[in-house]
Amino acid sequence: MLPHLSPAEKHRFEAEIVPHLDVLYRMARSVCSDGDLSDDVAQEAFLKALAGFEGFRPGSNGRSWLARIVHNTCRDHWRARHRRGEQGWDDEIEAEVEAQGAEPGWEPGIIRDAFDDDVDRALKALPPRWRAAVLLVDVDGWSYDEAADGLGIAPGSLRSALHRARRVMVRTLNETAARRGRSTGEAAT
Amino acid sequence: MSDSRVCRLIQDDPHGESWGPDEHAHLAVCPGCAAHVEVVAALGARIAALPRFAGGMPGALRGRLLELVAACPDAPTVPDNVVVMPGTARGRRPDWTRRIAMPVAMAAVLVCGIFLGRDLAGPGVDPADPRRTIGNYISDVTHDHYLLEELGRPLEIASTDREQLSGWLSRSLSFGVDLPPADGTFALEGGRVWHTVGRLSAMASYVTPDGSRAILFAVPATDLDLAGAPSSMIHGVRVFRGTGWDHEARAWIDGDLAMALVAPTGHLPESWPEVFLH
């Protein structure tokens, strides 16, 4: 059911929230992985934003406000799937993913030479919260504070999630490159 | 700062959000950190270029979402002939005002209590509130004409129905208001809650066919000192008269209420109070 909005509120919504639709879309695509589901999640999050716009304080950060809604909507969908026996959202899965290997070698050439499918697979293998963090900070260039606000977590937790997510992605891409016959070099720290 | 600490800081913040000169200098001489930063940047660029992210939201989905905004039904709006004053706007108050409102209100009550208690306990003080006189009432209502002249017509509710407006005012105030019938001469157009001679009051606005406007105030008559203003009897009711701020006013007691009539133009025709005294 659509909420009642005055013409002024519609105008304000269009000015402060609509410019961030790409953020909404990429987050939904990133976290949900499944293309059809992500469109549904994007639409559901958008409806929630419309319905909750009364609570949006003028002048506050529209894109992190929207990101929080998308994140929560994705999490709800994810948990619904988890109840049906699929992968979960919480720290348990994050710890499980992180525990799978040692510090990777950080070689830019491996990342640059990877196939798109390999990069996409490495991203999809991350726990959803890590994916959202990588998307906001490493892809869209958000500050740590803003991304933490958008994901509803502490900045320290965000940094930790990012560090682990990058390490897991790089390790996955190194392993893929090794399977394809390319040397990954030594850990460079 | 030690090299290992700088390495850790750079690798924890590869986008350089918190870097200083030390980190920039270190980056130029540490291949490990340089590679780390380069990998993170390359990773971000590769993800951004993935087909499922490139290009942003598809036009069809975007169009569908924008249609939802346009399809939202309009919220009820204030009627055209109502001007809501900034102080009475029903907007959401900022968080900080909500947080401090209660402590400020409690402090104000405490301070008022101290002052009032001191006055009541002091020798030779008239316990009657000196401000609540019929003369001050007339002075207040004549002054309040500025609401209509300076701010337009600041009505909180537009209503041509006497009973409806009386009910709304009564529910909004701590006393009952029964607006008198205007005998067909004046058409009721709306009203608001106001503040007169130290009490909350009701205000109703009437307009004549030629566009003249009259404002009727009503405030509890309890403790209102009726001495000090000239009066005459109209239809068996004592009507007080006075002038203030170049405006004429008439006041009378109607049950528990003190009514006052004022015209925004200043001149109050003799026949106007009679309309409300039938």
Coordinates of C-alpha atoms in Angstrom, one line a residue:
Chain A
M1 CA 0.0 0.0 0.0
L2 CA 1.4 3.4 -1.0
P3 CA 1.8 6.0 1.7
H4 CA 0.2 9.5 1.5
L5 CA 2.7 12.1 0.6
S6 CA 2.1 15.8 0.0
P7 CA 3.4 17.3 -3.2
A8 CA 6.2 19.0 -1.2
E9 CA 7.2 15.6 0.3
K10 CA 7.2 14.0 -3.1
H11 CA 9.4 16.7 -4.3
R12 CA 11.8 16.3 -1.4
F13 CA 11.8 12.5 -1.9
E14 CA 12.7 13.0 -5.5
A15 CA 15.5 15.5 -4.6
E16 CA 17.0 13.6 -1.7
I17 CA 16.4 9.9 -2.3
V18 CA 15.8 9.2 -6.0
P19 CA 19.4 10.4 -7.0
H20 CA 20.7 7.3 -5.0
L21 CA 18.7 4.7 -6.9
D22 CA 21.9 3.3 -8.4
V23 CA 23.2 2.7 -4.9
L24 CA 20.0 0.9 -4.0
Y25 CA 20.3 -1.3 -7.1
R26 CA 23.9 -2.2 -6.7
M27 CA 23.5 -3.1 -3.1
A28 CA 20.5 -5.3 -3.9
R29 CA 22.4 -6.9 -6.8
S30 CA 25.5 -7.4 -4.7
V31 CA 24.0 -8.8 -1.6
C32 CA 21.2 -10.9 -3.1
S33 CA 23.3 -12.3 -6.0
D34 CA 20.1 -13.7 -7.6
G35 CA 19.1 -11.2 -10.3
D36 CA 15.4 -11.6 -10.1
L37 CA 15.3 -11.6 -6.3
S38 CA 17.5 -8.4 -6.2
D39 CA 15.0 -6.5 -8.4
D40 CA 12.2 -7.5 -6.0
V41 CA 14.4 -6.5 -3.0
A42 CA 15.2 -3.2 -4.7
Q43 CA 11.5 -2.5 -5.2
E44 CA 10.6 -3.6 -1.7
A45 CA 13.3 -1.4 -0.2
F46 CA 12.2 1.5 -2.3
L47 CA 8.6 1.1 -1.0
K48 CA 9.9 1.0 2.5
A49 CA 11.8 4.2 1.9
L50 CA 8.6 5.8 0.6
A51 CA 6.6 4.6 3.6
G52 CA 9.3 5.7 6.1
F53 CA 10.2 9.0 4.4
E54 CA 8.3 10.9 7.1
G55 CA 11.1 9.8 9.5
F56 CA 13.9 11.1 7.2
R57 CA 15.2 14.3 8.7
P58 CA 15.8 17.0 6.1
G59 CA 19.4 17.6 5.4
S60 CA 20.6 14.2 6.7
N61 CA 22.4 11.8 4.5
G62 CA 19.9 10.4 2.0
R63 CA 22.1 7.7 0.5
S64 CA 23.2 6.1 3.8
W65 CA 19.6 6.3 5.0
L66 CA 18.6 4.4 1.8
A67 CA 21.5 2.0 2.1
R68 CA 20.4 1.1 5.6
I69 CA 16.9 0.3 4.3
V70 CA 18.3 -1.8 1.5
H71 CA 20.6 -3.6 3.8
N72 CA 17.9 -4.5 6.2
T73 CA 15.6 -5.6 3.4
C74 CA 18.3 -7.8 2.0
R75 CA 19.0 -9.2 5.5
D76 CA 15.3 -10.1 6.0
H77 CA 15.2 -11.9 2.7
W78 CA 18.5 -13.6 3.4
R79 CA 17.3 -14.8 6.7
A80 CA 14.0 -16.1 5.2
R81 CA 16.1 -18.2 2.8
H82 CA 18.3 -19.3 5.7
R83 CA 15.3 -20.7 7.5
R84 CA 14.8 -22.8 4.4
G85 CA 18.3 -24.2 4.9
E86 CA 20.4 -21.9 2.7
Q87 CA 23.4 -19.8 3.6
G88 CA 23.0 -17.5 6.6
W89 CA 23.8 -13.9 7.2
D90 CA 25.4 -13.7 10.6
D91 CA 28.9 -13.9 12.0
E92 CA 29.0 -17.6 11.9
I93 CA 29.3 -17.8 8.2
E94 CA 31.8 -14.9 8.2
A95 CA 34.1 -16.8 10.6
E96 CA 33.7 -20.0 8.5
V97 CA 34.7 -18.2 5.3
E98 CA 37.6 -16.4 6.9
A99 CA 39.0 -19.6 8.4
Q100 CA 39.6 -21.2 5.0
G101 CA 43.1 -20.1 4.4
A102 CA 46.3 -18.1 5.2
E103 CA 47.3 -14.6 4.2
P104 CA 47.3 -14.3 0.4
G105 CA 49.9 -12.7 -1.8
W106 CA 48.9 -9.2 -2.8
E107 CA 49.8 -9.0 -6.5
P108 CA 48.0 -6.4 -8.6
G109 CA 48.6 -8.3 -11.8
I110 CA 46.5 -11.2 -10.7
I111 CA 43.5 -8.9 -10.0
R112 CA 43.9 -7.1 -13.3
D113 CA 44.2 -10.3 -15.3
A114 CA 41.4 -12.2 -13.7
F115 CA 38.3 -13.0 -15.7
D116 CA 35.1 -11.2 -14.9
D117 CA 33.5 -14.5 -14.0
D118 CA 36.3 -15.2 -11.5
V119 CA 35.9 -11.8 -9.9
D120 CA 32.1 -12.2 -9.7
R121 CA 32.5 -15.7 -8.2
A122 CA 34.9 -14.4 -5.6
L123 CA 32.5 -11.6 -4.7
K124 CA 29.6 -14.0 -4.4
A125 CA 31.5 -16.3 -2.2
L126 CA 31.7 -13.5 0.5
P127 CA 29.2 -13.4 3.3
P128 CA 26.5 -10.8 2.3
R129 CA 27.5 -8.2 4.9
W130 CA 31.1 -8.2 3.6
R131 CA 29.9 -7.9 0.0
A132 CA 27.9 -4.8 0.9
A133 CA 30.9 -3.3 2.7
V134 CA 33.2 -3.9 -0.3
L135 CA 30.6 -2.4 -2.6
L136 CA 30.1 0.8 -0.6
V137 CA 33.7 1.5 0.3
D138 CA 35.9 -0.1 -2.4
V139 CA 33.6 0.3 -5.4
D140 CA 31.5 3.4 -4.6
G141 CA 34.1 5.2 -2.6
W142 CA 32.1 5.9 0.6
S143 CA 33.9 6.9 3.7
Y144 CA 34.2 4.3 6.5
D145 CA 31.9 6.3 8.7
E146 CA 29.2 6.7 6.1
A147 CA 29.3 3.1 5.0
A148 CA 29.2 2.0 8.7
D149 CA 26.1 4.2 9.1
G150 CA 24.5 2.7 6.0
L151 CA 25.1 -0.8 7.2
G152 CA 24.1 -0.1 10.7
I153 CA 27.4 -1.3 12.2
A154 CA 30.3 0.3 14.1
P155 CA 33.1 1.8 12.0
G156 CA 35.5 -0.6 13.6
S157 CA 33.4 -3.6 12.6
L158 CA 33.2 -2.2 9.1
R159 CA 37.0 -1.9 8.8
S160 CA 37.4 -5.4 10.1
A161 CA 34.8 -6.8 7.7
L162 CA 36.5 -5.0 4.8
H163 CA 39.9 -6.3 5.7
R164 CA 38.7 -9.8 5.9
A165 CA 36.6 -9.5 2.7
R166 CA 39.5 -8.2 0.7
R167 CA 41.8 -10.9 2.0
V168 CA 39.3 -13.7 1.2
M169 CA 38.7 -12.3 -2.3
V170 CA 42.3 -11.9 -3.1
R171 CA 43.0 -15.4 -1.8
T172 CA 40.2 -16.8 -4.0
L173 CA 41.5 -15.0 -7.1
N174 CA 45.0 -16.2 -6.3
E175 CA 43.8 -19.8 -6.1
T176 CA 41.9 -19.4 -9.4
A177 CA 44.9 -17.9 -11.1
A178 CA 47.1 -20.8 -9.7
R179 CA 44.7 -23.3 -11.1
R180 CA 44.9 -21.6 -14.5
G181 CA 48.6 -21.9 -14.3
R182 CA 49.7 -18.5 -13.1
S183 CA 52.1 -18.0 -10.2
T184 CA 50.7 -16.0 -7.3
G185 CA 54.0 -15.0 -5.8
E186 CA 54.7 -14.7 -2.1
A187 CA 52.7 -12.8 0.5
A188 CA 53.9 -9.2 0.1
T189 CA 53.5 -7.6 3.6
Chain B
M1 CA 56.0 5.6 14.1
S2 CA 57.4 2.2 13.4
D3 CA 57.3 0.7 9.9
S4 CA 55.1 -2.1 11.0
R5 CA 52.6 0.2 12.6
V6 CA 52.5 2.3 9.4
C7 CA 52.1 -0.8 7.3
R8 CA 49.2 -1.9 9.5
L9 CA 47.6 1.5 9.2
I10 CA 47.9 1.7 5.5
Q11 CA 46.6 -1.8 5.0
D12 CA 43.7 -1.2 7.3
D13 CA 42.9 2.0 5.4
P14 CA 44.1 1.5 1.8
H15 CA 42.0 4.4 0.5
G16 CA 44.1 6.8 2.6
E17 CA 41.2 8.3 4.5
S18 CA 43.3 8.8 7.6
W19 CA 46.8 9.0 6.1
G20 CA 49.3 11.7 7.1
P21 CA 52.7 12.5 5.8
D22 CA 54.3 9.4 7.4
E23 CA 52.0 7.1 5.5
H24 CA 52.5 8.8 2.2
A25 CA 56.2 8.7 2.6
H26 CA 56.1 5.1 3.7
L27 CA 54.1 4.1 0.6
A28 CA 56.9 5.3 -1.7
V29 CA 59.4 3.0 -0.1
C30 CA 57.4 -0.1 0.9
P31 CA 56.5 -2.4 -2.1
G32 CA 54.3 -4.5 0.1
C33 CA 52.1 -1.6 1.1
A34 CA 52.1 -0.2 -2.4
A35 CA 51.0 -3.6 -3.8
H36 CA 48.3 -3.8 -1.1
V37 CA 46.9 -0.4 -2.0
E38 CA 47.0 -1.2 -5.7
V39 CA 45.3 -4.5 -5.3
V40 CA 42.4 -2.9 -3.3
A41 CA 42.0 -0.2 -6.0
A42 CA 42.1 -2.8 -8.8
L43 CA 39.6 -5.0 -7.0
G44 CA 37.2 -2.1 -6.7
A45 CA 37.6 -1.2 -10.3
R46 CA 37.0 -4.8 -11.4
I47 CA 33.9 -5.2 -9.4
A48 CA 32.5 -1.9 -10.6
A49 CA 33.1 -3.1 -14.2
L50 CA 31.2 -6.4 -13.7
P51 CA 28.3 -6.6 -16.2
R52 CA 25.7 -6.9 -13.4
F53 CA 26.8 -3.6 -11.8
A54 CA 27.8 -1.6 -14.8
G55 CA 25.3 1.0 -16.0
G56 CA 23.4 1.4 -12.8
M57 CA 19.7 0.6 -12.4
P58 CA 18.0 -0.5 -15.6
G59 CA 15.6 2.1 -17.1
A60 CA 12.6 -0.2 -16.7
L61 CA 13.1 -0.8 -13.0
R62 CA 13.9 2.9 -12.5
G63 CA 10.7 3.9 -14.3
R64 CA 8.7 1.5 -12.3
L65 CA 10.0 2.9 -9.0
L66 CA 9.4 6.5 -10.1
E67 CA 5.9 5.6 -11.0
L68 CA 5.4 4.5 -7.4
V69 CA 6.3 8.0 -6.2
A70 CA 3.9 9.6 -8.6
A71 CA 1.2 7.2 -7.6
C72 CA 1.4 8.0 -3.9
P73 CA -1.9 9.6 -2.9
D74 CA -1.7 13.2 -1.8
A75 CA -1.6 13.8 1.9
P76 CA -4.3 15.9 3.4
T77 CA -3.3 19.5 3.1
V78 CA -4.2 22.7 5.1
P79 CA -7.2 24.4 3.4
D80 CA -6.3 27.3 1.2
N81 CA -7.8 29.9 3.5
V82 CA -5.8 28.7 6.5
V83 CA -2.4 30.1 7.3
V84 CA -0.6 28.0 9.9
M85 CA 1.9 30.0 11.8
P86 CA 5.4 28.7 12.1
G87 CA 5.0 28.2 15.8
T88 CA 2.0 26.0 15.3
A89 CA 3.2 23.9 12.4
R90 CA 2.7 20.2 13.1
G91 CA 6.1 19.3 11.8
R92 CA 8.4 16.8 13.4
R93 CA 10.5 18.5 16.0
P94 CA 14.3 18.0 15.9
D95 CA 15.7 15.4 18.2
W96 CA 17.5 17.8 20.4
T97 CA 14.3 19.8 21.2
R98 CA 12.6 16.6 22.2
R99 CA 15.5 15.6 24.4
I100 CA 15.7 19.0 26.2
A101 CA 11.9 19.7 26.3
M102 CA 11.2 17.9 29.5
P103 CA 14.2 19.1 31.6
V104 CA 13.5 22.7 30.4
A105 CA 9.8 22.4 31.3
M106 CA 10.6 21.0 34.7
A107 CA 13.1 23.8 35.4
A108 CA 10.6 26.4 34.3
V109 CA 7.9 25.0 36.6
L110 CA 10.4 25.0 39.4
V111 CA 11.4 28.6 38.8
C112 CA 7.8 29.7 38.5
G113 CA 6.9 27.8 41.7
I114 CA 9.7 29.6 43.6
F115 CA 8.7 33.1 42.3
L116 CA 4.9 32.6 42.8
G117 CA 5.4 31.0 46.2
R118 CA 7.6 34.0 47.2
D119 CA 4.9 36.5 46.0
L120 CA 2.1 34.7 47.7
A121 CA 4.0 34.5 51.0
G122 CA 5.1 38.1 50.9
P123 CA 3.4 40.8 53.0
G124 CA 0.9 43.2 51.5
V125 CA 0.5 41.4 48.2
D126 CA -2.9 41.4 46.5
P127 CA -3.6 37.7 45.8
A128 CA -5.6 38.6 42.7
D129 CA -3.6 38.5 39.5
P130 CA -3.3 42.1 38.6
R131 CA -3.1 41.3 34.9
R132 CA -6.5 39.7 34.7
T133 CA -8.6 42.7 34.4
I134 CA -11.3 43.6 31.9
G135 CA -9.1 46.5 30.8
N136 CA -6.1 44.3 30.1
Y137 CA -8.3 41.8 28.3
I138 CA -9.5 44.6 26.0
S139 CA -5.9 45.7 25.5
D140 CA -4.8 42.2 24.7
V141 CA -7.5 41.5 22.1
T142 CA -6.9 44.9 20.4
H143 CA -3.3 44.1 20.2
D144 CA -3.9 40.8 18.6
H145 CA -5.3 42.3 15.5
Y146 CA -1.7 42.1 14.2
L147 CA -2.3 38.4 13.6
L148 CA -4.7 39.3 10.8
E149 CA -3.0 42.3 9.4
E150 CA 0.6 41.1 9.6
L151 CA 0.4 37.4 9.1
G152 CA -2.7 37.0 7.0
R153 CA -5.4 35.0 8.6
P154 CA -3.6 32.6 11.0
L155 CA -6.4 30.2 11.5
E156 CA -5.7 26.7 12.7
I157 CA -8.9 25.3 11.4
A158 CA -11.2 26.4 8.7
S159 CA -14.8 25.8 9.5
T160 CA -18.2 27.5 8.8
D161 CA -20.0 25.2 11.2
R162 CA -20.5 26.8 14.7
E163 CA -20.9 23.5 16.5
Q164 CA -18.0 21.9 14.8
L165 CA -15.7 24.8 15.6
S166 CA -17.0 25.0 19.2
G167 CA -16.3 21.3 19.6
W168 CA -12.8 21.6 18.1
L169 CA -11.9 24.5 20.4
S170 CA -13.3 22.8 23.5
R171 CA -11.3 19.7 22.7
S172 CA -8.2 21.8 22.2
L173 CA -8.6 23.8 25.4
S174 CA -9.2 22.9 29.0
F175 CA -12.6 24.6 29.1
G176 CA -15.8 24.4 27.1
V177 CA -16.4 26.9 24.3
D178 CA -19.9 27.4 22.9
L179 CA -19.6 30.1 20.2
P180 CA -22.7 32.3 20.0
P181 CA -24.8 32.2 16.9
A182 CA -24.0 35.2 14.7
D183 CA -27.5 35.8 13.6
G184 CA -26.8 35.5 9.9
T185 CA -24.9 38.8 9.8
F186 CA -21.5 37.2 10.1
A187 CA -20.3 34.0 8.4
L188 CA -18.0 31.9 10.5
E189 CA -14.8 31.1 8.7
G190 CA -12.6 29.3 11.3
G191 CA -10.6 29.7 14.5
R192 CA -7.6 28.9 16.5
V193 CA -6.3 28.5 20.0
W194 CA -4.7 31.6 21.4
H195 CA -3.4 33.1 24.6
T196 CA -5.0 36.1 26.2
V197 CA -4.6 37.8 29.6
G198 CA -2.6 34.9 31.0
R199 CA -4.9 32.1 29.9
L200 CA -5.4 30.0 26.9
S201 CA -8.2 31.4 24.8
A202 CA -10.3 30.6 21.8
M203 CA -10.4 32.7 18.8
A204 CA -13.0 32.6 16.1
S205 CA -13.0 34.7 12.9
Y206 CA -16.2 35.9 11.2
V207 CA -16.6 37.7 7.9
T208 CA -19.5 39.9 6.6
P209 CA -20.8 39.8 3.0
D210 CA -18.8 43.0 2.2
G211 CA -15.6 41.4 3.4
S212 CA -15.4 43.1 6.8
R213 CA -14.0 40.8 9.5
A214 CA -14.6 40.5 13.2
I215 CA -12.7 38.4 15.7
L216 CA -14.3 36.9 18.7
F217 CA -12.2 35.9 21.7
A218 CA -13.3 33.7 24.6
V219 CA -11.4 33.1 27.8
P220 CA -12.5 31.7 31.2
A221 CA -14.0 34.5 33.2
T222 CA -12.9 33.1 36.5
D223 CA -11.0 35.7 38.6
L224 CA -11.4 38.3 35.9
D225 CA -11.6 41.7 37.5
L226 CA -14.5 43.7 35.8
A227 CA -13.6 47.0 37.4
G228 CA -11.8 49.7 35.4
A229 CA -13.5 49.8 32.1
P230 CA -16.6 51.8 31.0
S231 CA -19.6 49.7 30.3
S232 CA -23.2 49.9 29.1
M233 CA -26.1 47.5 29.0
I234 CA -27.1 45.9 25.7
H235 CA -29.9 43.4 25.6
G236 CA -29.6 43.1 29.4
V237 CA -25.9 42.2 29.2
R238 CA -23.2 44.5 30.6
V239 CA -20.9 45.3 27.7
F240 CA -17.5 46.8 28.4
R241 CA -15.8 49.0 25.9
G242 CA -12.2 50.0 25.4
T243 CA -9.6 51.1 22.9
G244 CA -6.0 49.9 22.5
W245 CA -3.5 50.0 19.7
D246 CA -5.9 52.2 17.8
H247 CA -8.5 49.5 17.8
E248 CA -11.9 49.4 19.5
A249 CA -13.2 46.4 21.4
R250 CA -16.2 45.2 23.3
A251 CA -16.2 42.6 26.0
W252 CA -18.9 40.9 28.0
I253 CA -19.5 37.8 30.2
D254 CA -21.3 34.9 28.8
G255 CA -21.7 32.1 31.3
D256 CA -18.2 31.0 32.4
L257 CA -16.6 32.8 29.5
A258 CA -15.4 36.4 29.0
M259 CA -16.1 37.2 25.3
A260 CA -14.4 40.0 23.4
L261 CA -15.0 41.4 19.9
V262 CA -12.5 43.3 17.9
A263 CA -12.3 44.3 14.3
P264 CA -9.0 44.2 12.4
T265 CA -9.8 47.5 10.7
G266 CA -9.9 49.2 14.1
H267 CA -13.4 50.6 14.0
L268 CA -16.1 48.4 15.6
P269 CA -19.6 49.4 14.6
E270 CA -22.0 49.7 17.5
S271 CA -24.3 47.1 16.0
W272 CA -21.7 44.3 15.8
P273 CA -21.7 43.3 19.5
E274 CA -25.5 43.1 19.4
V275 CA -25.3 40.4 16.7
F276 CA -23.6 38.1 19.3
L277 CA -25.8 39.1 22.2
H278 CA -29.2 37.9 20.9

